[in-house]
Coordinates of C-alpha atoms and ligand atoms in Angstrom, one line a residue:
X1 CA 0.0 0.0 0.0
X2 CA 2.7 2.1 0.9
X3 CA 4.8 2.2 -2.1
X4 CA 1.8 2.0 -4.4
X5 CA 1.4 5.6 -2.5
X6 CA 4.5 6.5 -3.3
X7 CA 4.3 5.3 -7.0
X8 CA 1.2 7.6 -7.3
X9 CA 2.8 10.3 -6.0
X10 CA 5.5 9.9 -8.4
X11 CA 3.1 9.6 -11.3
X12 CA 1.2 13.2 -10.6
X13 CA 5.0 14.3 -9.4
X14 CA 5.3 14.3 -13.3
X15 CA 2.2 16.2 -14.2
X16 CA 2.9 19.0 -11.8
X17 CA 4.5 22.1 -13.2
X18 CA 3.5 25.0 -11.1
X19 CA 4.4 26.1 -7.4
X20 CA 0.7 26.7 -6.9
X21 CA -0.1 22.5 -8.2
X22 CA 2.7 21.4 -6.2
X23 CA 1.3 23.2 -3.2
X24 CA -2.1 21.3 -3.5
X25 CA -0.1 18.1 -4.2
X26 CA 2.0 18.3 -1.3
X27 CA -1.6 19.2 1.0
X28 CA -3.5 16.2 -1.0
X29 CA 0.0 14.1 0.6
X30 CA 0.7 15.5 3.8
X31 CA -1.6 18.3 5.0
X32 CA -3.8 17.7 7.7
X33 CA -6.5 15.4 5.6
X34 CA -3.5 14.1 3.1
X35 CA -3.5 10.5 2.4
X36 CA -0.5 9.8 4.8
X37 CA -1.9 11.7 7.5
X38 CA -4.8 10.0 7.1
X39 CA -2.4 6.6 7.3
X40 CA -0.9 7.9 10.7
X41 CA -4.2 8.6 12.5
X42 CA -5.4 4.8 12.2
X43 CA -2.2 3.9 14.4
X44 CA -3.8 4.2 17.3
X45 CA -6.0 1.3 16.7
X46 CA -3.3 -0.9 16.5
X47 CA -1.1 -3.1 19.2
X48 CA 2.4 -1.7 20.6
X49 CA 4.3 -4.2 18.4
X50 CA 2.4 -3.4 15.0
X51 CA 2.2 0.1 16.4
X52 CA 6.3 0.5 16.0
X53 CA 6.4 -1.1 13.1
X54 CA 3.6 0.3 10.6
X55 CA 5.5 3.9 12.7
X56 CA 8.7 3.6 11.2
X57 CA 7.5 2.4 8.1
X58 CA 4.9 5.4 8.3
X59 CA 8.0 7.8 8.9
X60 CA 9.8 7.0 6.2
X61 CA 6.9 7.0 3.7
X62 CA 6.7 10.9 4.9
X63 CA 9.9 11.3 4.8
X64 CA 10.4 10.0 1.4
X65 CA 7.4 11.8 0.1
X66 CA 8.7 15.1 1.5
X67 CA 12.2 14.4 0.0
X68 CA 10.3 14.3 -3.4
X69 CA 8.4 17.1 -3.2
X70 CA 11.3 19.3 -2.1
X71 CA 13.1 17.7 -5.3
X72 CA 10.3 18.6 -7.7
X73 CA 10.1 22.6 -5.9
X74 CA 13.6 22.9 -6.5
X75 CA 12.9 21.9 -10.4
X76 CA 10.1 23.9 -11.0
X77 CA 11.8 26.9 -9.1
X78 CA 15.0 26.4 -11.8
X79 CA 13.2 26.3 -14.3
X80 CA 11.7 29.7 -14.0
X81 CA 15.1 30.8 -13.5
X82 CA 16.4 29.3 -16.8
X83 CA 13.2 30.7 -19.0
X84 CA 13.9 34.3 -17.1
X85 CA 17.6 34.2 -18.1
X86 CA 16.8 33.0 -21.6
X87 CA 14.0 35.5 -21.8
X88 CA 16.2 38.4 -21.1
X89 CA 19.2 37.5 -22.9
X90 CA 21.5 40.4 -24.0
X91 CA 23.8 40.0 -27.1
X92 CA 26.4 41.6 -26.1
X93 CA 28.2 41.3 -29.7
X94 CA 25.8 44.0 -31.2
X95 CA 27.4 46.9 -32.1
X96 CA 26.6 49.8 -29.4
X97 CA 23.6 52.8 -30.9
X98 CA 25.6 55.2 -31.9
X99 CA 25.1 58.6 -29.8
X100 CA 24.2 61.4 -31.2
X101 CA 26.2 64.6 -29.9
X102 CA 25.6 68.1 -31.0
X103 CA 28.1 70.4 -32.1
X104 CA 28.4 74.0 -32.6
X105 CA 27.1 76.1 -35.3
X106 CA 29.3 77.2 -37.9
X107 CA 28.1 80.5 -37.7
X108 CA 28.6 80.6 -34.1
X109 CA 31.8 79.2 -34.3
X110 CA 32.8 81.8 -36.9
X111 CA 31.4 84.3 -34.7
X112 CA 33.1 83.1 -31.4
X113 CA 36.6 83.3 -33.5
X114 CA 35.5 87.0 -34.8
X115 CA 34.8 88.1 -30.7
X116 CA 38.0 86.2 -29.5
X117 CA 40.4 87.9 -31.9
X118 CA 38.7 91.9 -31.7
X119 CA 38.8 90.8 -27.6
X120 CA 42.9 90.0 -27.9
X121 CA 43.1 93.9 -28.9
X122 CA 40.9 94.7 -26.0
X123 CA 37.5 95.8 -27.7
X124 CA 34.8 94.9 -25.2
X125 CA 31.9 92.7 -26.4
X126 CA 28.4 94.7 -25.9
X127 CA 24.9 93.6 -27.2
X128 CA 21.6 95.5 -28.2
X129 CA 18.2 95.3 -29.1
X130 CA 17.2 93.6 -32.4
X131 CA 14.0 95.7 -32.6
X132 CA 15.6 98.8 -33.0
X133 CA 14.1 102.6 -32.9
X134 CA 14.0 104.2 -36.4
X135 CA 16.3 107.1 -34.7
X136 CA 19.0 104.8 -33.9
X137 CA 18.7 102.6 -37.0
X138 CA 19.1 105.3 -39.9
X139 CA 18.5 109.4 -38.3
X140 CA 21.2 109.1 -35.9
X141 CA 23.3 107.2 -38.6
X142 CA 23.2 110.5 -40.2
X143 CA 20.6 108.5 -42.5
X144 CA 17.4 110.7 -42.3
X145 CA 14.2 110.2 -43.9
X146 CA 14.5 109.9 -48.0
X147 CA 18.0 109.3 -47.9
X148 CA 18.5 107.0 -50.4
X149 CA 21.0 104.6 -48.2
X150 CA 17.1 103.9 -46.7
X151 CA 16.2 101.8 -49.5
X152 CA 19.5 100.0 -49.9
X153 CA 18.8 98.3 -47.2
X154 CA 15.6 96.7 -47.5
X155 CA 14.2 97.4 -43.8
X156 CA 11.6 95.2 -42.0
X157 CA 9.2 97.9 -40.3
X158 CA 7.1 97.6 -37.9
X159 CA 5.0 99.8 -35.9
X160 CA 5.4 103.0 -33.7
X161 CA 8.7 103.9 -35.7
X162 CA 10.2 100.7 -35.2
X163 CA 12.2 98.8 -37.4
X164 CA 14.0 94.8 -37.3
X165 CA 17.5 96.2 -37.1
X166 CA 19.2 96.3 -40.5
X167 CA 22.8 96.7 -39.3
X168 CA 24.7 96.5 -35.8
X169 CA 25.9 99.8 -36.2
X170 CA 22.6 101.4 -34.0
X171 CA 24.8 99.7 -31.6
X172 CA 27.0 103.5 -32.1
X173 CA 25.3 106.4 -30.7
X174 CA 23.6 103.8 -28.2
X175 CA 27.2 103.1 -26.8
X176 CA 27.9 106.6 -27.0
X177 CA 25.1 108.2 -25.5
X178 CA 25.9 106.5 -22.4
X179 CA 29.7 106.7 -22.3
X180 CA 32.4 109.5 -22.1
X181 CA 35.3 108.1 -24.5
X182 CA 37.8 106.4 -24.7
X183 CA 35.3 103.7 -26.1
X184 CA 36.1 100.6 -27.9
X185 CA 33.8 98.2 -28.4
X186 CA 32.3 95.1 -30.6
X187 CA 28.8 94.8 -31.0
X188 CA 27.6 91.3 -32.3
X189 CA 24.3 90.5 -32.9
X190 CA 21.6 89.6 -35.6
X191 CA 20.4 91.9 -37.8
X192 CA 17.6 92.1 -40.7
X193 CA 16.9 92.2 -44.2
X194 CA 14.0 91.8 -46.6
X195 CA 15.8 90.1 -49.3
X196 CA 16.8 86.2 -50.0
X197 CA 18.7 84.3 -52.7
X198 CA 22.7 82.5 -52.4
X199 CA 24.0 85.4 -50.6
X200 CA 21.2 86.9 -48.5
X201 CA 19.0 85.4 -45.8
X202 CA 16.1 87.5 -44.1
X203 CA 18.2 87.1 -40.6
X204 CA 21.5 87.0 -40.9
X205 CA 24.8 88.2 -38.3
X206 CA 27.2 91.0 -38.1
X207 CA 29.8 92.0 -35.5
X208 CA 29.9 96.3 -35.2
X209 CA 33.3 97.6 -34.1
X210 CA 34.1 101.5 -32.8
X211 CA 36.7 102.9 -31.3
X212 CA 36.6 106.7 -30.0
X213 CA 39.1 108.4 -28.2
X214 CA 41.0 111.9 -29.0
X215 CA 43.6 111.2 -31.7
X216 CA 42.4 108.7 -34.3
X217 CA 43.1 108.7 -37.8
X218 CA 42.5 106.2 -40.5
X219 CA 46.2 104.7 -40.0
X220 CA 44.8 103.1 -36.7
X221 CA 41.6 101.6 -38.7
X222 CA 44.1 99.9 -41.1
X223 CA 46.3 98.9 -38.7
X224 CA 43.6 97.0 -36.8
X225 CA 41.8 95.3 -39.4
X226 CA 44.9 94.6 -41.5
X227 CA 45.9 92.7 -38.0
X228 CA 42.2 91.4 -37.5
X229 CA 42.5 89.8 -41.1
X230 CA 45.6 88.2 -41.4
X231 CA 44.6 87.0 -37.7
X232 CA 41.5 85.4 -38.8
X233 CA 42.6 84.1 -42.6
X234 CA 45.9 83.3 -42.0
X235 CA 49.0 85.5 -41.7
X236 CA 49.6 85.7 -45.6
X237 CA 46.6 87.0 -46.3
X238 CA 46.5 90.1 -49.2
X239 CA 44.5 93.0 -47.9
X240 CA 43.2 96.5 -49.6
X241 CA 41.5 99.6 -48.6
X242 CA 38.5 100.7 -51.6
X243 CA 36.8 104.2 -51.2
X244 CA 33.4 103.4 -50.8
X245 CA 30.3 105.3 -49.2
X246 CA 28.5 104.8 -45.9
X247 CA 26.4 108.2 -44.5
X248 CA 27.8 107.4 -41.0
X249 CA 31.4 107.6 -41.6
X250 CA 33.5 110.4 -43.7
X251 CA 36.2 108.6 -45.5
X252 CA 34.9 105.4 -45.7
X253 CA 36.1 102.3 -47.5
X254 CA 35.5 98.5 -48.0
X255 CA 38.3 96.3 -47.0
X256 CA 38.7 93.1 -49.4
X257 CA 40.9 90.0 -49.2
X258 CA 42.8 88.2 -51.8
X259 CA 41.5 85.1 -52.0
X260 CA 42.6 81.6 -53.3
X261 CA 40.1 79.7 -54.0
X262 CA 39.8 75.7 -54.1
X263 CA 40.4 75.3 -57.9
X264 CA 43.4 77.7 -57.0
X265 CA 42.1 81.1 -58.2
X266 CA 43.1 84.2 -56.9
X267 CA 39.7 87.1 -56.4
X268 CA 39.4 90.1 -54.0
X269 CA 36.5 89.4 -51.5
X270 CA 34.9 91.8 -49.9
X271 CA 34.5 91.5 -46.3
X272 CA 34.0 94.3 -44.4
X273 CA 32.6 98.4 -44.7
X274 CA 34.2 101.2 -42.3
X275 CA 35.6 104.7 -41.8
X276 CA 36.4 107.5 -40.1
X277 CA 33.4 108.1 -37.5
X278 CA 31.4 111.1 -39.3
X279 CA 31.0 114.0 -37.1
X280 CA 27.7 114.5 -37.5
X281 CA 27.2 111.0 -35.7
X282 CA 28.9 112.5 -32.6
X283 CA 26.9 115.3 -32.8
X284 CA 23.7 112.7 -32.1
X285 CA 25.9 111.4 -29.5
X286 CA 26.6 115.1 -28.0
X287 CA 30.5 114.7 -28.0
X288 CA 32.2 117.6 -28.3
X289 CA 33.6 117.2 -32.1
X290 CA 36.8 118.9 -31.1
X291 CA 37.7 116.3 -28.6
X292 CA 37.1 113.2 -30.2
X293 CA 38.1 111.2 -33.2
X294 CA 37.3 107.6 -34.3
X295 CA 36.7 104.6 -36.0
X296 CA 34.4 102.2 -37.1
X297 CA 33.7 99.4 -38.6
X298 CA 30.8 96.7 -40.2
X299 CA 31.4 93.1 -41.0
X300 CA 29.1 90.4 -42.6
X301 CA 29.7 86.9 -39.8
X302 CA 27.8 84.9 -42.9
X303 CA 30.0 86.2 -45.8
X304 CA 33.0 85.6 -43.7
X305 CA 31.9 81.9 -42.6
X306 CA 31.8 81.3 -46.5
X307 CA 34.9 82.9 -47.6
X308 CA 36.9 80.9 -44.9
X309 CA 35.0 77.5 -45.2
X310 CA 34.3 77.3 -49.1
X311 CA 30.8 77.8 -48.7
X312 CA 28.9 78.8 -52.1
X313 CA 25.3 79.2 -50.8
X314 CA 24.1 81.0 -47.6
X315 CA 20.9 79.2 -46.9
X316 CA 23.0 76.0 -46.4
X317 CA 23.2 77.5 -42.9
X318 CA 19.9 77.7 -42.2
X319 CA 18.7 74.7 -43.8
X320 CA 19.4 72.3 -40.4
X321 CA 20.6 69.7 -42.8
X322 CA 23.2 67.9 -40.6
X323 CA 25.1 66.4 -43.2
X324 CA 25.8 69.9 -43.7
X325 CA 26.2 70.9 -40.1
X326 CA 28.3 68.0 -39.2
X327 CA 31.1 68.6 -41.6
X328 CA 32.5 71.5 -38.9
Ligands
LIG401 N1 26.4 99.0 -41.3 C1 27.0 98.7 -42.6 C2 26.2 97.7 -43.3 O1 25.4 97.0 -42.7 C3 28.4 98.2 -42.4 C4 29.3 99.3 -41.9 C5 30.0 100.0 -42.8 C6 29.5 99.5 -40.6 C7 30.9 101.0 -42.4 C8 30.4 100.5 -40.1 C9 31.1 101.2 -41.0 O2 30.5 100.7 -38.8 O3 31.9 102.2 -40.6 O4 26.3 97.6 -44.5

């Protein structure tokens, strides 16, 4: 009777394969109403021989049934482990996502190199509004109403005599207004024109440069930007001085490079406008015109970036494309 128990137990052993079944098995077995419980109570109704003999036989029924349902626990509690570790396998022989780091503009990197050099000569980096008054933009440019510099420069107005800021040189008579000179400053910042195609976006990013103090002449505004290029392009760089015309300075000129291009041809670039500071500008600014003399100067951060990176159209810049982007 006993090992036909046993043999049973054995048999639905095998069909168990949950810790909840195993539970009820090992209850149907040994709980308080299991079979070989029910075995051990009918002891008492035998003699003290038979009584130590169907005991120790009892005992080691139980104790062989236990043994086999620890056995089977431990199985069914390694095989979860072995489907969880199969389940959550890593192949560590894929190659790694690759991450995706951002970098810095090109235009901002152009511009950074622009501050960093006009800083070495100790110009002080100052910033101002992009929605500039029509006063500072053009009238106090010397640029008055129907001047005809007012429609070279395709202004975005808006309203109550306010204008997107065409140039960084409002940046002037604000500095001015609020200093007593010696002033020498850069002004960087972005700036606004109605007008789009390979060379001209609607927003685009100039640095303004002035210097003011009581003996300037046009020597010093060569000898600075003929430093500030051959800084920024390389110390063999060609440079020369055109006459040109700006309302807000009085000589004025356009500085170009000589530059060789990929396919190895040489070309004068313009890069940048300046001049003497005209003295009606310091009159706006209320310096006294016999005390002070200056320079300034206008450059182009866009027209620059292309020049020194090989760059043929502008809105490559703005287009996000970062097979574009990624190159610098
Ligand atoms: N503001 C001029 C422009 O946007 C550039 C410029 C020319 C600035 C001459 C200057 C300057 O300060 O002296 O075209």
């Amino acid at each position: 009777m006993s090992n036909n128990l046993i043999d049973n137990l054995k048999l639905e052993l095998n069909r168990v394969n949950s810790e909840n079944d195993l539970m009820n098995l090992k209850s149907n077995y040994l709980g308080k109403k299991g079979e070989i419980t029910k075995l051990a109570a009918n002891i008492k109704n035998l003699s003290v021989e038979e009584k130590k003999e169907v005991g120790s036989k009892l005992n080691s029924l139980k104790k062989e049934a236990e043994s086999l349902i620890s056995e089977k626990f431990k199985s069914i509690k390694n095989e979860i482990i072995n489907k969880k570790l199969e389940s959550e396998k890593i192949d560590i022989t894929l190659p790694q996502r690759e991450s995706n780091l951002g970098s810095i503009h090109p235009i901002t990197q152009i511009l950074d190199e622009v501050l960093d050099i006009f800083e070495g000569y100790g110009f002080q980096i100052v910033e101002g509004p992009e929605i500039e008054n029509d006063y500072y933009n053009f009238e106090a440019l010397n640029i008055p109403q129907d001047h005809p510099a007012r429609d070279m420069q395709d202004t975005f107005y808006l309203e109550d005599e306010k204008v997107l800021r065409t140039h960084t040189s409002p940046m002037q008579v604000r500095i001015m207004e609020n200093n007593e000179p010696p002033i020498k400053i850069i002004s960087p910042g972005k700036v606004y024109r109605c007008d789009s195609d390979v060379t001209h976006t609607p927003m685009f990013h100039q640095v303004e440069g002035l210097l003011v103090n009581n003996d300037i002449s046009f020597s010093n505004l060569k000898s600075i930007l003929s430093s500030f290029c051959s800084d920024f392009f390389g110390s063999n760089i060609k440079t020369r001085f055109r006459p040109s015309y700006f309302p807000f300075t009085e000589p004025s000129a356009e500085l170009d490079i000589e530059w060789v291009n990929k396919s190895g041809e040489k070309k004068w670039m313009e890069v940048l406008g300046c001049g003497i500071v005209n003295p009606k500008v310091f009159e706006f600014a209320k310096y006294d015109l016999n005390e002070v003399s200056g320079f300034a100067f206008g450059m182009g951060i866009e027209r620059l970036a292309m020049i020194k990176l090989g760059i043929t159209d502008i809105r490559y810049f703005y287009q996000n494309d970062l097979k574009f982007l990624k190159q610098f």
